[in-house]
PDB file of C-alpha atoms in Angstrom:
ATOM      1  CA  MET U   2     124.838 129.362 132.455  1.00 77.00           C
ATOM      2  CA  ASN U   3     126.073 126.236 132.907  1.00 81.00           C
ATOM      3  CA  ILE U   4     127.326 123.504 130.041  1.00 85.00           C
ATOM      4  CA  LYS U   5     126.636 119.646 130.501  1.00 82.00           C
ATOM      5  CA  THR U   6     127.535 117.252 127.946  1.00 81.00           C
ATOM      6  CA  VAL U   7     125.348 114.445 126.371  1.00 82.00           C
ATOM      7  CA  LYS U   8     127.427 113.220 123.934  1.00 81.00           C
ATOM      8  CA  THR U   9     130.719 113.003 122.097  1.00 85.00           C
ATOM      9  CA  LYS U  10     132.082 111.183 119.020  1.00 85.00           C
ATOM     10  CA  ALA U  11     135.507 111.632 117.034  1.00 83.00           C
ATOM     11  CA  GLU U  12     133.547 114.758 115.412  1.00 89.00           C
ATOM     12  CA  LYS U  13     130.295 115.512 116.646  1.00 93.00           C
ATOM     13  CA  ILE U  14     129.652 116.957 120.132  1.00 94.00           C
ATOM     14  CA  GLU U  15     125.965 117.112 121.921  1.00 94.00           C
ATOM     15  CA  PHE U  16     125.706 119.792 124.687  1.00 93.00           C
ATOM     16  CA  VAL U  17     122.783 121.461 126.554  1.00 92.00           C
ATOM     17  CA  LEU U  18     123.634 124.706 127.479  1.00 91.00           C
ATOM     18  CA  GLU U  19     121.698 126.160 130.662  1.00 90.00           C
ATOM     19  CA  ASP U  20     120.561 129.544 132.099  1.00 90.00           C
ATOM     20  CA  THR U  21     120.787 131.441 128.956  1.00 91.00           C
ATOM     21  CA  THR U  22     118.900 133.399 125.847  1.00 90.00           C
ATOM     22  CA  ILE U  23     117.982 132.768 122.600  1.00 91.00           C
ATOM     23  CA  GLY U  24     119.962 135.438 121.173  1.00 91.00           C
ATOM     24  CA  PHE U  25     123.090 134.127 123.071  1.00 92.00           C
ATOM     25  CA  ALA U  26     122.718 130.433 121.765  1.00 93.00           C
ATOM     26  CA  ASN U  27     122.119 131.793 118.096  1.00 94.00           C
ATOM     27  CA  ALA U  28     125.177 134.542 118.737  1.00 94.00           C
ATOM     28  CA  LEU U  29     127.301 130.982 119.716  1.00 94.00           C
ATOM     29  CA  ARG U  30     125.805 128.700 116.792  1.00 96.00           C
ATOM     30  CA  ARG U  31     126.693 131.724 114.355  1.00 96.00           C
ATOM     31  CA  ILE U  32     130.155 132.801 116.119  1.00 96.00           C
ATOM     32  CA  MET U  33     131.139 128.376 115.330  1.00 96.00           C
ATOM     33  CA  ILE U  34     129.757 128.107 111.838  1.00 96.00           C
ATOM     34  CA  ASN U  35     131.289 131.934 110.663  1.00 95.00           C
ATOM     35  CA  ASN U  36     134.115 133.448 112.845  1.00 95.00           C
ATOM     36  CA  VAL U  37     136.271 130.497 113.996  1.00 96.00           C
ATOM     37  CA  PRO U  38     139.771 129.735 112.272  1.00 95.00           C
ATOM     38  CA  THR U  39     140.646 127.214 109.865  1.00 95.00           C
ATOM     39  CA  MET U  40     143.186 126.287 107.997  1.00 95.00           C
ATOM     40  CA  ALA U  41     142.834 125.904 104.136  1.00 95.00           C
ATOM     41  CA  VAL U  42     144.249 125.935 100.570  1.00 95.00           C
ATOM     42  CA  ALA U  43     143.425 129.294  99.173  1.00 92.00           C
ATOM     43  CA  TYR U  44     145.244 129.235  95.997  1.00 91.00           C
ATOM     44  CA  ILE U  45     147.505 126.544  93.401  1.00 95.00           C
ATOM     45  CA  ASP U  46     150.757 127.459  91.087  1.00 96.00           C
ATOM     46  CA  PHE U  47     150.208 124.497  88.329  1.00 97.00           C
ATOM     47  CA  GLN U  48     153.389 123.906  86.247  1.00 97.00           C
ATOM     48  CA  GLN U  49     151.603 120.724  85.023  1.00 96.00           C
ATOM     49  CA  ASN U  50     148.278 119.075  84.368  1.00 96.00           C
ATOM     50  CA  SER U  51     147.386 116.687  81.562  1.00 96.00           C
ATOM     51  CA  SER U  52     144.774 115.247  83.736  1.00 95.00           C
ATOM     52  CA  ALA U  53     141.175 114.645  82.356  1.00 93.00           C
ATOM     53  CA  LEU U  54     140.249 117.728  84.482  1.00 95.00           C
ATOM     54  CA  PHE U  55     140.463 121.588  84.328  1.00 95.00           C
ATOM     55  CA  ASP U  56     143.032 123.157  86.874  1.00 95.00           C
ATOM     56  CA  GLU U  57     139.702 125.138  88.744  1.00 95.00           C
ATOM     57  CA  ILE U  58     138.168 121.781  89.252  1.00 96.00           C
ATOM     58  CA  ILE U  59     141.335 120.724  91.214  1.00 96.00           C
ATOM     59  CA  SER U  60     141.531 123.517  93.037  1.00 96.00           C
ATOM     60  CA  HIS U  61     137.964 123.588  94.445  1.00 96.00           C
ATOM     61  CA  ARG U  62     138.698 120.102  95.193  1.00 96.00           C
ATOM     62  CA  VAL U  63     142.018 120.661  97.450  1.00 97.00           C
ATOM     63  CA  GLY U  64     140.569 123.526  98.885  1.00 95.00           C
ATOM     64  CA  MET U  65     138.104 122.118 100.485  1.00 96.00           C
ATOM     65  CA  ILE U  66     140.061 119.592 102.338  1.00 96.00           C
ATOM     66  CA  PRO U  67     140.014 119.786 106.098  1.00 95.00           C
ATOM     67  CA  LEU U  68     143.797 120.630 107.432  1.00 96.00           C
ATOM     68  CA  THR U  69     145.138 120.272 111.086  1.00 94.00           C
ATOM     69  CA  TYR U  70     146.773 122.759 112.293  1.00 93.00           C
ATOM     70  CA  PRO U  71     147.879 123.653 116.218  1.00 91.00           C
ATOM     71  CA  VAL U  72     145.591 126.474 117.757  1.00 89.00           C
ATOM     72  CA  GLY U  73     147.666 129.763 117.766  1.00 86.00           C
ATOM     73  CA  LYS U  74     150.592 129.132 116.055  1.00 89.00           C
ATOM     74  CA  PHE U  75     149.655 130.811 112.788  1.00 89.00           C
ATOM     75  CA  ASP U  76     148.274 134.868 112.332  1.00 86.00           C
ATOM     76  CA  LEU U  77     144.989 135.602 111.005  1.00 87.00           C
ATOM     77  CA  VAL U  78     145.758 138.348 107.548  1.00 80.00           C
ATOM     78  CA  PRO U  79     143.562 139.854 105.493  1.00 73.00           C
ATOM     79  CA  PRO U  80     142.980 137.916 101.700  1.00 67.00           C
ATOM     80  CA  GLY U  81     145.854 139.529  99.611  1.00 65.00           C
ATOM     81  CA  THR U  82     148.151 140.431 101.503  1.00 67.00           C
ATOM     82  CA  GLU U  83     151.964 140.683 100.754  1.00 64.00           C
ATOM     83  CA  ASP U  84     153.240 140.192 104.504  1.00 68.00           C
ATOM     84  CA  VAL U  85     153.295 136.067 103.966  1.00 72.00           C
ATOM     85  CA  SER U  86     155.987 134.131 106.228  1.00 77.00           C
ATOM     86  CA  SER U  87     155.832 130.834 107.890  1.00 76.00           C
ATOM     87  CA  LYS U  88     153.914 132.270 110.312  1.00 84.00           C
ATOM     88  CA  ASN U  89     150.602 133.558 108.512  1.00 86.00           C
ATOM     89  CA  GLN U  90     151.390 130.527 105.774  1.00 90.00           C
ATOM     90  CA  VAL U  91     151.537 126.953 104.357  1.00 93.00           C
ATOM     91  CA  VAL U  92     152.894 125.619 101.490  1.00 95.00           C
ATOM     92  CA  PHE U  93     152.053 122.225 100.155  1.00 97.00           C
ATOM     93  CA  ALA U  94     153.815 120.852  97.015  1.00 97.00           C
ATOM     94  CA  LEU U  95     152.756 117.947  94.426  1.00 97.00           C
ATOM     95  CA  GLU U  96     153.870 115.820  91.755  1.00 97.00           C
ATOM     96  CA  LYS U  97     152.442 112.551  89.984  1.00 96.00           C
ATOM     97  CA  THR U  98     152.214 110.711  87.573  1.00 96.00           C
ATOM     98  CA  GLY U  99     149.813 108.440  85.571  1.00 87.00           C
ATOM     99  CA  PRO U 100     148.491 105.618  86.061  1.00 95.00           C
ATOM    100  CA  CYS U 101     147.618 106.804  89.475  1.00 95.00           C
ATOM    101  CA  ILE U 102     144.368 108.227  91.798  1.00 96.00           C
ATOM    102  CA  VAL U 103     145.811 111.257  93.539  1.00 97.00           C
ATOM    103  CA  THR U 104     144.694 111.900  96.625  1.00 97.00           C
ATOM    104  CA  SER U 105     145.764 114.323  99.885  1.00 96.00           C
ATOM    105  CA  GLY U 106     147.972 111.618 101.391  1.00 96.00           C
ATOM    106  CA  ASP U 107     150.403 112.782  98.428  1.00 97.00           C
ATOM    107  CA  LEU U 108     150.244 116.515  99.010  1.00 97.00           C
ATOM    108  CA  LYS U 109     153.564 117.396 101.176  1.00 97.00           C
ATOM    109  CA  SER U 110     153.556 119.566 103.456  1.00 96.00           C
ATOM    110  CA  SER U 111     155.781 122.616 104.651  1.00 94.00           C
ATOM    111  CA  ASN U 112     154.824 122.330 108.178  1.00 93.00           C
ATOM    112  CA  LYS U 113     154.688 118.483 109.654  1.00 93.00           C
ATOM    113  CA  ASP U 114     152.042 120.191 112.167  1.00 93.00           C
ATOM    114  CA  VAL U 115     149.361 121.245 109.042  1.00 95.00           C
ATOM    115  CA  GLN U 116     148.335 117.823 107.163  1.00 96.00           C
ATOM    116  CA  PRO U 117     144.895 116.916 105.969  1.00 96.00           C
ATOM    117  CA  THR U 118     142.784 115.315 108.743  1.00 94.00           C
ATOM    118  CA  SER U 119     142.800 112.275 106.296  1.00 94.00           C
ATOM    119  CA  PRO U 120     144.874 111.037 103.491  1.00 95.00           C
ATOM    120  CA  ASP U 121     142.064 109.156 101.596  1.00 95.00           C
ATOM    121  CA  PHE U 122     140.391 112.568 100.289  1.00 96.00           C
ATOM    122  CA  PRO U 123     140.626 112.036  96.126  1.00 96.00           C
ATOM    123  CA  ILE U 124     141.627 114.859  94.319  1.00 96.00           C
ATOM    124  CA  VAL U 125     142.024 113.416  90.897  1.00 96.00           C
ATOM    125  CA  GLU U 126     142.766 109.861  89.270  1.00 96.00           C
ATOM    126  CA  LEU U 127     145.761 109.654  86.095  1.00 96.00           C
ATOM    127  CA  LEU U 128     145.295 108.001  83.321  1.00 96.00           C
ATOM    128  CA  LYS U 129     148.812 106.377  81.999  1.00 95.00           C
ATOM    129  CA  GLY U 130     150.992 109.496  80.111  1.00 93.00           C
ATOM    130  CA  HIS U 131     149.137 111.693  82.900  1.00 96.00           C
ATOM    131  CA  SER U 132     151.242 113.781  85.206  1.00 97.00           C
ATOM    132  CA  LEU U 133     150.085 116.709  87.727  1.00 97.00           C
ATOM    133  CA  LYS U 134     152.114 119.471  89.777  1.00 97.00           C
ATOM    134  CA  PHE U 135     151.901 122.190  91.583  1.00 97.00           C
ATOM    135  CA  GLU U 136     152.152 123.923  95.052  1.00 96.00           C
ATOM    136  CA  ALA U 137     149.557 125.421  96.644  1.00 96.00           C
ATOM    137  CA  VAL U 138     149.132 127.409  99.713  1.00 93.00           C
ATOM    138  CA  ALA U 139     147.441 127.327 102.608  1.00 94.00           C
ATOM    139  CA  HIS U 140     146.489 130.045 105.185  1.00 92.00           C
ATOM    140  CA  LEU U 141     144.078 130.976 108.293  1.00 93.00           C
ATOM    141  CA  GLY U 142     140.665 131.955 107.290  1.00 93.00           C
ATOM    142  CA  LEU U 143     136.931 132.580 108.248  1.00 94.00           C
ATOM    143  CA  GLY U 144     133.838 130.587 107.095  1.00 94.00           C
ATOM    144  CA  LYS U 145     131.801 133.792 106.490  1.00 94.00           C
ATOM    145  CA  ASP U 146     134.760 134.897 103.752  1.00 93.00           C
ATOM    146  CA  HIS U 147     134.710 131.539 102.144  1.00 93.00           C
ATOM    147  CA  ALA U 148     132.881 127.491 102.552  1.00 93.00           C
ATOM    148  CA  ARG U 149     136.169 126.138 102.396  1.00 94.00           C
ATOM    149  CA  TYR U 150     136.812 127.684 106.101  1.00 95.00           C
ATOM    150  CA  GLN U 151     134.177 126.391 107.895  1.00 96.00           C
ATOM    151  CA  ALA U 152     134.718 125.083 111.203  1.00 95.00           C
ATOM    152  CA  ALA U 153     131.543 123.456 111.958  1.00 96.00           C
ATOM    153  CA  ILE U 154     127.938 122.480 110.872  1.00 96.00           C
ATOM    154  CA  ALA U 155     126.657 123.180 114.825  1.00 96.00           C
ATOM    155  CA  ALA U 156     122.421 123.487 115.015  1.00 95.00           C
ATOM    156  CA  TYR U 157     120.730 123.933 118.608  1.00 93.00           C
ATOM    157  CA  ASP U 158     117.248 123.043 119.327  1.00 89.00           C
ATOM    158  CA  TYR U 159     115.044 123.690 122.751  1.00 85.00           C
ATOM    159  CA  SER U 160     115.815 121.666 125.459  1.00 77.00           C
ATOM    160  CA  PRO U 161     113.413 119.893 126.772  1.00 72.00           C
ATOM    161  CA  ALA U 162     111.847 119.493 123.025  1.00 66.00           C
ATOM    162  CA  PRO U 163     108.636 121.733 123.926  1.00 63.00           C
ATOM    163  CA  LYS U 164     105.589 119.506 123.701  1.00 66.00           C
ATOM    164  CA  GLU U 165     102.471 120.965 121.231  1.00 66.00           C
ATOM    165  CA  GLY U 166     100.747 123.605 121.984  1.00 62.00           C
ATOM    166  CA  PRO U 167     102.016 127.215 122.425  1.00 69.00           C
ATOM    167  CA  VAL U 168     104.622 127.606 124.011  1.00 63.00           C
ATOM    168  CA  LYS U 169     103.539 130.090 127.170  1.00 62.00           C
ATOM    169  CA  THR U 170     107.663 130.690 128.618  1.00 65.00           C
ATOM    170  CA  GLU U 171     110.958 131.968 126.960  1.00 70.00           C
ATOM    171  CA  PRO U 172     113.327 129.233 126.790  1.00 79.00           C
ATOM    172  CA  THR U 173     116.276 128.871 128.434  1.00 84.00           C
ATOM    173  CA  ALA U 174     118.311 126.144 128.067  1.00 88.00           C
ATOM    174  CA  PHE U 175     119.493 124.717 123.817  1.00 91.00           C
ATOM    175  CA  ARG U 176     120.810 121.404 122.832  1.00 92.00           C
ATOM    176  CA  PHE U 177     123.499 121.904 120.289  1.00 94.00           C
ATOM    177  CA  ARG U 178     124.743 119.426 118.474  1.00 95.00           C
ATOM    178  CA  VAL U 179     128.060 120.205 116.559  1.00 96.00           C
ATOM    179  CA  GLU U 180     129.871 118.325 113.767  1.00 95.00           C
ATOM    180  CA  SER U 181     133.718 119.867 112.908  1.00 95.00           C
ATOM    181  CA  VAL U 182     133.992 119.971 109.213  1.00 95.00           C
ATOM    182  CA  CYS U 183     137.773 121.402 110.070  1.00 93.00           C
ATOM    183  CA  GLY U 184     141.000 120.112 111.143  1.00 91.00           C
ATOM    184  CA  LEU U 185     139.979 120.982 115.178  1.00 93.00           C
ATOM    185  CA  GLY U 186     137.958 118.629 117.607  1.00 92.00           C
ATOM    186  CA  PRO U 187     134.231 119.824 117.897  1.00 94.00           C
ATOM    187  CA  GLU U 188     134.945 120.252 121.169  1.00 94.00           C
ATOM    188  CA  GLN U 189     138.447 123.057 120.290  1.00 94.00           C
ATOM    189  CA  VAL U 190     135.389 124.675 117.643  1.00 95.00           C
ATOM    190  CA  VAL U 191     133.037 124.989 121.163  1.00 94.00           C
ATOM    191  CA  THR U 192     135.954 126.570 122.684  1.00 94.00           C
ATOM    192  CA  GLU U 193     137.066 128.524 120.090  1.00 95.00           C
ATOM    193  CA  ALA U 194     133.790 130.471 119.501  1.00 95.00           C
ATOM    194  CA  ALA U 195     133.461 131.012 123.817  1.00 93.00           C
ATOM    195  CA  LYS U 196     136.761 132.578 124.145  1.00 94.00           C
ATOM    196  CA  ILE U 197     135.975 134.858 121.004  1.00 94.00           C
ATOM    197  CA  MET U 198     132.510 135.349 122.289  1.00 91.00           C
ATOM    198  CA  GLU U 199     134.407 136.655 125.081  1.00 91.00           C
ATOM    199  CA  GLU U 200     136.693 139.253 123.424  1.00 90.00           C
ATOM    200  CA  ARG U 201     133.384 141.154 121.530  1.00 88.00           C
ATOM    201  CA  THR U 202     131.830 141.543 124.336  1.00 87.00           C
ATOM    202  CA  THR U 203     135.179 142.771 126.398  1.00 87.00           C
ATOM    203  CA  GLU U 204     135.113 145.168 123.245  1.00 82.00           C
ATOM    204  CA  LEU U 205     131.896 146.113 123.889  1.00 82.00           C
ATOM    205  CA  LYS U 206     131.922 146.659 126.977  1.00 82.00           C
ATOM    206  CA  GLN U 207     135.152 149.366 126.766  1.00 83.00           C
ATOM    207  CA  ALA U 208     133.825 151.514 124.025  1.00 82.00           C
ATOM    208  CA  ALA U 209     130.505 151.956 126.233  1.00 81.00           C
ATOM    209  CA  VAL U 210     132.458 153.340 128.735  1.00 81.00           C
ATOM    210  CA  LYS U 211     134.160 155.485 125.985  1.00 79.00           C
ATOM    211  CA  MET U 212     130.564 157.187 125.639  1.00 75.00           C
TER     212      MET U 212
END
């Protein structure tokens, strides 16, 4: 199996995966979308909200803001766990008074290594006399559980592209297009997905030996 990088950008990568099967290519694609852990805000405790938006709308907007984070420094814990610590969650605080536009740059993180990927994501506009104050808790999660944790948009087609007419042979090369929608770079998403595939293969081999 070989990988040839075709094109890279800040948030996108294209590569060709050779000497493999459709099943393997699709498994890699699904893992990049659903199973690479990412950091996102899971819930918010509002102390004050006199803006024009309901708490639920603001929670949704904040939850979809991608966050940078150091890979391997946080534990992935089941949703609803009571064993919380700085190893599995980060708290963001926000307090603003209008008139202003509240953005992701106004979120103050309890961990300097976990920040919004951009300070310019708009959250809500506060008019004169309006105020907003809350604490938001972020932790690792998986895209298969909620869209806010989706790591990437990933797709592939045959390489080279098939000509018109019936395909008589099984394709063995696939051109991937991966766009990161989280705090990881696209190369990191691919690398983490490959690690997860390797771990699952090892677990399957160990289980097969015990049969």
